[in-house]
Amino acid sequence: MSTPLTDISILRQRARQHLDSGAITEGYTADRETVLRLLNESLATELVCYLRYKRHYHMASGLKASVAAAEFLEHAQQELEHSDKLAERITQLGGEPDFNPATLTARSHAEYVAGNSLKEMVTENLVAERIAIDSYREIIAYLGNDDPTTRRIFEDILAQEEEHADDMSDILDDL
């Protein structure tokens, strides 16, 4: 049985209440503070991944480095785009995106591992992508239907993180 729709006059009346809440209406059923925490942790994860990929892009050397470096650069740019999407959603929910570099790695799900060789760099990126994949899947399941907008953002990011992991796995196979 489907959920009954609210009468339009009630929707109009509700929309005029609590205008200071912006996009957060009475129908928002997620725990906003938890969602903001998860978004900020994910923001930290994406920023740490961006920084790691950028380092690896600049440090990649050796015969097979050009293919890996090109992937590192592309992934870095995409991680930065992910961080912007997460920061935008945080502000939509009335929160503040936490870009504090002093606490970035502590809040990140993934670690920042410099890696000394090309193989170590690719391996560390693959590990980080696998961490992001599992944590984002859990966040998506947690959000369910309580916050479909945030869930869709994570679903889109997850799809790209899976591509990143596949890319890193392919490169690792060739090393």
Backbone as a ProteinNet text record, in pm:
[ID]
protein_1_A
[PRIMARY]
MSTPLTDISILRQRARQHLDSGAITEGYTADRETVLRLLNESLATELVCYLRYKRHYHMASGLKASVAAAEFLEHAQQELEHSDKLAERITQLGGEPDFNPATLTARSHAEYVAGNSLKEMVTENLVAERIAIDSYREIIAYLGNDDPTTRRIFEDILAQEEEHADDMSDILDDL
[TERTIARY]
84.7	0	88.8	58.6	140.6	102.8	196.9	176.4	79.5	-20.3	-115.7	-45.8	-87.1	-29.6	-95.4	-16.8	-66.4	-144.2	-254.1	-335.6	-249	-263.9	-181.7	-194.4	-310.8	-328.9	-244.9	-230.3	-146.4	0.9	41.3	178.8	210.6	118.2	137.6	150.1	66.6	69.5	202.8	246.1	373.4	492.1	486.7	598.5	622.2	518.8	531.5	583.7	589.1	639.3	788.7	860.6	1003	1085.9	1065.3	1136.8	1288.1	1330.1	1474.5	1539.9	1459.8	1513.8	1550	1522.6	1560.9	1503.9	1593.2	1551.1	1501.7	1525.1	1483.9	1338.3	1252.2	1109.4	1067.2	941.4	884.6	898.3	905.8	915.9	1055.4	1153.9	1290.2	1296	1322.7	1313	1448.3	1556.7	1688	1734.2	1826.4	1891.5	1994	1958.6	2039.1	2181.3	2198.4	2333.6	2420	2361.8	2436.6	2470.2	2375.4	2399.4	2510.3	2507	2612.7	2748.8	2753.8	2880.2	2931.7	2841.6	2880.8	2927.4	2859.1	2899.3	3036.9	3061.3	3190.9	3303.7	3275.9	3376.9	3407.6	3305.1	3322.5	3394	3365.1	3436.9	3586.5	3618.2	3758.4	3820.9	3745.9	3794.1	3827.6	3738.4	3760.4	3879.1	3895.4	4007.9	4141	4143.3	4264.9	4297.8	4196.7	4219.3	4268.9	4212.4	4259.6	4408.1	4446.8	4586.9	4680.6	4637.2	4719.9	4737.2	4626.7	4635.9	4725	4715.3	4798.9	4946.7	4978.4	5117.2	5163.7	5082.4	5119.8	5136.3	5052.4	5065.2	5203.8	5244.3	5372.4	5492	5471.8	5582.9	5597.6	5499.4	5503.9	5623.4	5701.7	5816.2	5839.3	5909.5	5937.4	5873.3	5901.7	5855.8	5704.4	5632.9	5487	5416.2	5491.5	5436.9	5338.6	5352.8	5268.4	5120.2	5088.1	4948.3	4894.9	4972.7	4930	4916.3	5012.6	5007.6	4883.9	4848.7	4728.4	4603.3	4598	4484	4485	4602.9	4613.1	4557.6	4594.6	4548.2	4397.4	4345.6	4200.9	4124.1	4172.6	4105.2	4112.9	4226.3	4239	4132.3	4115	4014.5	3874	3846.1	3713.7	3691.9	3795.4	3782.4	3751.9	3813.6	3786.6	3642	3591	3450.1	3358.2	3394.1	3314.5	3311.2	3425.6	3431.1	3340.9	3335.8	3247.5	3100.6	3062.6	2923.8	2886.3	2977.8	2952.1	2942.7	3033.1	3030.8	2902.3	2859.2	2734.6	2615.9	2612.5	2501.3	2504.7	2624.3	2636.7	2573.4	2602.1	2544.7	2394.3	2346.5	2201.8	2130	2197.3	2136.7	2160.5	2215.5	2235	2361.1	2452.6	2578	2691.6	2809.4	2930.1	3030.2	3072.8	3174	3305.7	3365.7	3488.8	3608.9	3677.8	3796.8	3924.7	3914.9	4029.8	4141.3	4255	4363.2	4423.5	4412.5	4472.5	4406.3	4279.6	4206.7	4160.6	4204.6	4157.9	4181.3	4302.9	4331.8	4262.9	4241.2	4172.9	4026	3965.8	3824.1	3802	3905.6	3894.5	3881.3	3798.7	3789.8	3916.4	3968.1	4089.8	4212.1	4323.6	4448.9	4527.2	4616.7	4708	4840.1	4868.2	4993.6	5066.7	5185.2	5259.5	5298.2	5348.5	5395.1	5528.4	5621.6	5754.6	5772.4	5711.9	5723.6	5589.2	5590.8	5466.6	5369.5	5419.6	5334	5270.1	5348.6	5292.9	5186.7	5211.7	5114.6	4982.4	4990.3	4869.1	4797.6	4874	4815.5	4743.2	4807	4744.7	4619.4	4621.2	4500.8	4388.5	4423.2	4322.2	4263.5	4348.8	4301.3	4205.7	4244.7	4160.9	4026.3	4028.3	3902.5	3812.8	3872.4	3793.5	3732.3	3805.4	3751.6	3633.8	3651.1	3543.4	3420.7	3442.7	3330.6	3250.1	3317.4	3244.5	3177.8	3248.3	3187	3070.3	3080.9	2970.5	2850.9	2876.3	2764.1	2689.7	2764.2	2699.3	2620.6	2675.3	2604.8	2476.4	2484.1	2365.6	2257.6	2297.7	2200.9	2143.4	2228.7	2183.5	2079.6	2105.3	2015.8	1881.5	1883.6	1758.9	1671.9	1547.8	1454	1441.3	1521.8	1512	1571.3	1668.8	1730.7	1771.5	1674.4	1703.9	1801.9	1805.8	1898.2	2042.1	2070.6	2205.7	2239.5	2143.5	2167.3	2209.4	2140.8	2175.2	2314.5	2352.2	2487.9	2589.1	2566.5	2658.1	2655	2538.6	2530.4	2612.9	2604.4	2682.9	2832.3	2871.4	3012.8	3059.2	2976.7	3011.2	3040.3	2957	2977.5	3114.2	3153.2	3283.1	3397.6	3377.3	3481.1	3502.6	3395.7	3409.6	3490	3467.4	3548.2	3694.9	3719	3856.8	3924.9	3853.6	3910.7	3941.4	3852.3	3874.5	3998.1	4012	4129.5	4258.2	4257.9	4378.4	4411.2	4308.9	4329.1	4390.6	4341.9	4396.6	4543.2	4573.5	4712.9	4801.6	4751.6	4828.4	4859.6	4764.3	4785.1	4897.1	4916.6	5018.9	5156.8	5164.2	5294.8	5372.7
-118.3	0	124	218.9	338.7	439.9	528.4	633.2	736.5	776.2	876.3	1011.8	1086	1217.2	1321.9	1417.4	1526	1624.3	1672.3	1771.5	1894	1949.3	2061.4	2182.9	2205.3	2321.6	2305.3	2183.3	2157.9	2177.7	2130	2151.8	2300.8	2376.6	2522.1	2587.4	2543.8	2600.3	2568	2442.5	2400.4	2474.9	2501.1	2567.3	2707.8	2769.5	2904.9	2906.2	2791.6	2781.8	2750.6	2796.7	2764.6	2795.5	2911.5	2949.1	2952.3	2975	2978.8	2841.3	2736.6	2601.4	2570.4	2662.5	2644.2	2517.3	2428.9	2305.5	2198.3	2216.5	2116.6	2142.1	2056.5	2069.5	1966.4	1971.8	1878.3	1733.4	1714.2	1579.9	1518.6	1597.4	1544.4	1458.9	1329	1238.8	1185.6	1220.6	1172.2	1247.7	1188.6	1255.4	1351.6	1478.2	1576.9	1586.1	1580.5	1590.4	1471.9	1352.8	1235	1247	1291	1307	1409.5	1519.5	1620.6	1563.8	1483.9	1421.1	1328.2	1245.4	1153.4	1229.5	1337.4	1419.3	1481.9	1532.8	1594.9	1491.6	1372.7	1265.9	1228.6	1222.4	1189.1	1301.8	1425.5	1539.9	1526.6	1493.5	1474.3	1360.2	1252.3	1137.8	1179.8	1253.2	1296.8	1391.4	1480.1	1573.4	1500.7	1404.5	1325.5	1246.4	1189.9	1114.8	1207.3	1327.1	1425.2	1453.2	1480.5	1513.7	1396.8	1275.9	1157.7	1137.4	1147	1130.8	1238.7	1362.6	1469.2	1441.4	1397.5	1362.9	1251.4	1149.5	1035.5	1077.5	1167.4	1218.6	1281.3	1362.7	1432.1	1340.6	1235	1148.1	1023.4	993	871	876	770.6	763.1	617.8	599.8	465.6	443.2	327.4	295	298.3	250.3	240.2	356	458.5	568.1	656.8	670.4	766.4	729.2	602	558.5	580.9	540.2	557.8	705.2	787.4	930.7	995.7	959	1014.5	977.5	853.2	810.6	884	899.4	971.5	1113.1	1180.3	1317.5	1321.9	1232.9	1228.2	1199.3	1104.8	1070.2	1185.4	1254.3	1369.6	1473.3	1503.3	1602.1	1556.9	1428	1376.3	1376.3	1346.9	1351	1493.7	1591.3	1731.1	1767.6	1717.9	1739.7	1676	1557	1491.3	1578.7	1633.8	1715.6	1838.1	1896.4	2011.9	1973.4	1857.3	1810.9	1788.3	1729.2	1702.4	1833.1	1926.1	2055.1	2131.4	2125.4	2192.4	2132.8	2000.6	1936.2	1971.1	1978	2015.3	2151.8	2248	2381.2	2381.3	2299.4	2289	2240	2153.1	2098.1	2186.9	2305.9	2400.4	2376	2297.6	2270.6	2351.7	2326.8	2394.5	2290.2	2297.3	2201.8	2225.6	2117.1	2125.8	2098	2204.4	2194.7	2210.3	2201.9	2225.9	2125.2	2171.3	2077.8	2010.3	2073.3	2018.1	1887.3	1867.7	1747.7	1660.8	1694	1625.5	1474.8	1430.8	1287.3	1211.8	1277.2	1211.6	1185.7	1272.5	1258.3	1172.5	1152	1077.5	928.8	862.8	716.9	655	712.8	663.4	728.6	660.5	713.3	782.8	869.1	932.9	857.4	776.8	702.2	746.8	801.3	859.5	754.5	641.6	539.5	579.1	486.6	516.8	472.8	363.1	312.7	327.4	313.4	320.7	212.6	94	-15.9	18	76.2	115.5	223.9	318.1	425.9	368.9	284.2	224.7	141.3	64.2	-19.2	66.3	172.4	258.8	327.4	364.4	423.6	321.4	198.3	92.5	65.3	58.9	38.3	150.9	274.4	389.1	385.1	347.3	338	229.1	118.1	9.1	52	131.7	185.2	277.1	367	459.6	382.8	280.8	200.9	140.6	76.2	13.5	116.9	226.1	325	395.2	424.5	490.7	397.5	269.3	173.3	172.4	173.1	173.7	302.1	414.9	542.6	541.4	489.5	480.2	395.5	282.3	195.9	266.8	337.4	411.1	517.1	590.3	698.9	646.5	533.9	476.1	580.4	588.3	687	810.9	818.3	933.5	1060.4	1045	1160	1116.7	1110.4	1060.6	1148.7	1277.7	1365.7	1332.4	1321.7	1285.9	1144.7	1055.2	917.7	915.8	993.5	997.7	1054.6	1153.9	1209.4	1099.3	1024.8	915.5	804.3	777	674.5	714.9	841.9	890.3	882.6	924.3	918.8	773.8	687	544.5	485	515.5	461.2	502.1	625.6	670.8	608.6	588.7	525.3	380.8	314.3	177.9	177.7	277.6	290.7	314	399.5	426.8	298.3	220.2	94.5	0.3	-5.1	-90.4	-43.9	87	143.1	106.6	124.8	95.7	-53.8	-136.3	-280.8	-319.7	-259.4	-287.4	-245.1	-128	-80.9	-172.6	-211.5	-299.1	-433	-482.8	-608	-596.1	-475.2	-452.8	-420.2	-401.4	-367.5	-492.3
0	0	0	-86.1	-96.4	11.7	37.4	136.3	80.4	159.4	109.2	91.2	-8.2	-35.1	54	97.2	181.4	95.7	148.7	79.5	48.3	-70.8	-116.1	-25.4	31	118.3	245.7	293.3	410.6	374.1	255.7	210.6	201.2	147.4	134.8	271.7	364.2	499.8	567.6	558.8	619.3	560.3	429.2	361.5	415.7	469.3	523.3	667.3	728.7	866.2	863.6	960.5	979.6	854.6	797.8	676.9	697.6	821.7	850	835.6	819.5	802.2	657.3	566.6	427.1	367.4	320.8	253.2	349.9	478.4	577.4	614.7	563	590.3	693.9	729.4	826.2	780.4	649.7	593.9	602.4	644.9	657.4	783.2	766.3	881.1	929.4	862.5	906.3	1030.4	1103.3	1215.9	1155.4	1148.1	1077	1131.1	1260	1317.8	1275.9	1273.3	1228.8	1081	1001.1	857.8	834.9	907.6	893.8	933.4	1038.1	1079.4	969.8	915.2	807.7	683.7	651.6	537.3	560.1	680.1	708.6	712.7	762.9	759.1	614.4	532.6	391.7	318.5	354.9	299.2	330.1	453.7	492.1	411.6	393.4	315.9	173.8	111	-27.3	-38.4	58.7	55.6	76.3	167.3	189.1	62.2	-1.1	-125.3	-235.7	-243.5	-341.1	-320	-195.9	-165.7	-195.6	-161.7	-187.6	-337.9	-413.8	-558.8	-621.4	-573.9	-628.7	-600.9	-481.7	-451.1	-543.9	-557.1	-639.9	-786.7	-833	-968.9	-988.7	-892.9	-904.4	-877.6	-802.1	-762.6	-849.5	-931.7	-1013.1	-1107.4	-1104	-1194.9	-1232.8	-1340.4	-1388.4	-1524.1	-1580.6	-1715.5	-1731.5	-1632.8	-1644.2	-1573.6	-1540.4	-1459.4	-1535.6	-1665.8	-1737.7	-1730.8	-1745.3	-1736.9	-1595.9	-1496.5	-1357.1	-1323.1	-1364.7	-1333.5	-1393.4	-1514.7	-1577.8	-1497.8	-1450	-1366.1	-1232.9	-1172.7	-1045.1	-1060.2	-1168.3	-1189.6	-1210.7	-1293.9	-1318.7	-1189.7	-1112	-987.2	-887.4	-882.9	-792.6	-824.6	-951.4	-992.3	-953.8	-969	-934.7	-783.5	-706.2	-559.7	-514.3	-578.7	-545.1	-578.6	-691.9	-726.8	-622.3	-576.1	-470.9	-345.8	-308.5	-186.6	-200.6	-320.4	-341.2	-327.6	-381.4	-369.6	-222.6	-147.8	-6.2	72.3	45.5	115.6	85.3	-39.4	-77.1	-2.1	9.3	79.7	228.8	285.4	427	450.9	364.3	383.8	358.4	263	239.6	364.6	439.8	561.7	683.3	660.7	769.6	850.1	796.5	865.7	808.2	860.8	814.7	769.1	643.3	597.2	670.3	717.5	796	706.2	667.9	583.8	665.7	797.5	884.2	856.1	801.7	769.2	892.2	1007.8	1129	1172.7	1135	1179.1	1062.2	943.4	822.3	827.1	854.1	850.5	963.8	1075.8	1187.9	1155.3	1074.7	1040	916.4	838.1	712.9	737.7	658.2	665.2	606.8	498.9	434.2	497.8	485.6	538.6	428.4	470.6	376.1	386.3	285.4	281.5	156.2	175.5	63.9	-40.1	2.9	-90.6	-151.5	-155.3	-207.9	-352.1	-388.4	-525.6	-595.2	-726.7	-803.2	-756.3	-731.5	-684.6	-549.6	-458.4	-327.7	-344.1	-432.3	-455.1	-506.9	-607.3	-664.7	-559	-483.4	-377.6	-274.5	-228.6	-126.9	-180.8	-306.5	-365.8	-375.9	-411.4	-418.5	-279.6	-178.2	-40.6	-0.2	-28.8	7.9	-64.5	-191.5	-267.1	-208.1	-169.8	-110.4	23.6	99.7	226	195.7	99.2	63	13.7	-66.9	-119.9	-5.6	88.8	199.7	289.5	321.5	411.4	343	213.1	143.8	127.2	106.1	101.6	234.2	343.8	475.7	497.2	454.3	469.1	386.4	264.4	177.8	245.4	301.6	371.2	493.1	567	686	646.9	539.5	498.4	449.4	379.1	329.9	263.2	306.5	251.9	338.9	446.5	536.8	475.9	385.7	319.8	178.7	87.7	-47.4	-124.9	-97.9	-169.8	-133.9	-5.4	38.2	-7.3	-0.6	-46.3	-193	-277.1	-420.8	-443.5	-366.2	-376.6	-347.5	-239.8	-205.3	-310.1	-367.1	-471.9	-593.7	-631.2	-745.5	-716.9	-597.2	-559.7	-553.1	-496	-485.2	-622.8	-719.5	-854.4	-908.1	-883.1	-931.8	-851.8	-721.7	-639.7	-684.6	-724.8	-776.8	-906.5	-991.7	-1113.8	-1078.9	-979.2	-936.5	-889.3	-808.6	-758.3	-873.2	-970.4	-1087.1	-1164.5	-1182.1	-1251	-1177	-1045.5	-966.6	-971.7	-968.3	-975.9	-1109.8	-1217.8	-1350.8	-1360.1	-1307.2	-1311.1	-1227	-1110.6	-1021.6	-1091.7	-1166.8	-1240.7	-1343	-1395.3	-1497.3	-1440.4	-1310.2	-1249.1	-1210.9
[MASK]
+++++++++++++++++++++++++++++++++++++++++++++++++++++++++++++++++++++++++++++++++++++++++++++++++++++++++++++++++++++++++++++++++++++++++++++++++++++++++++++++++++++++++++++++

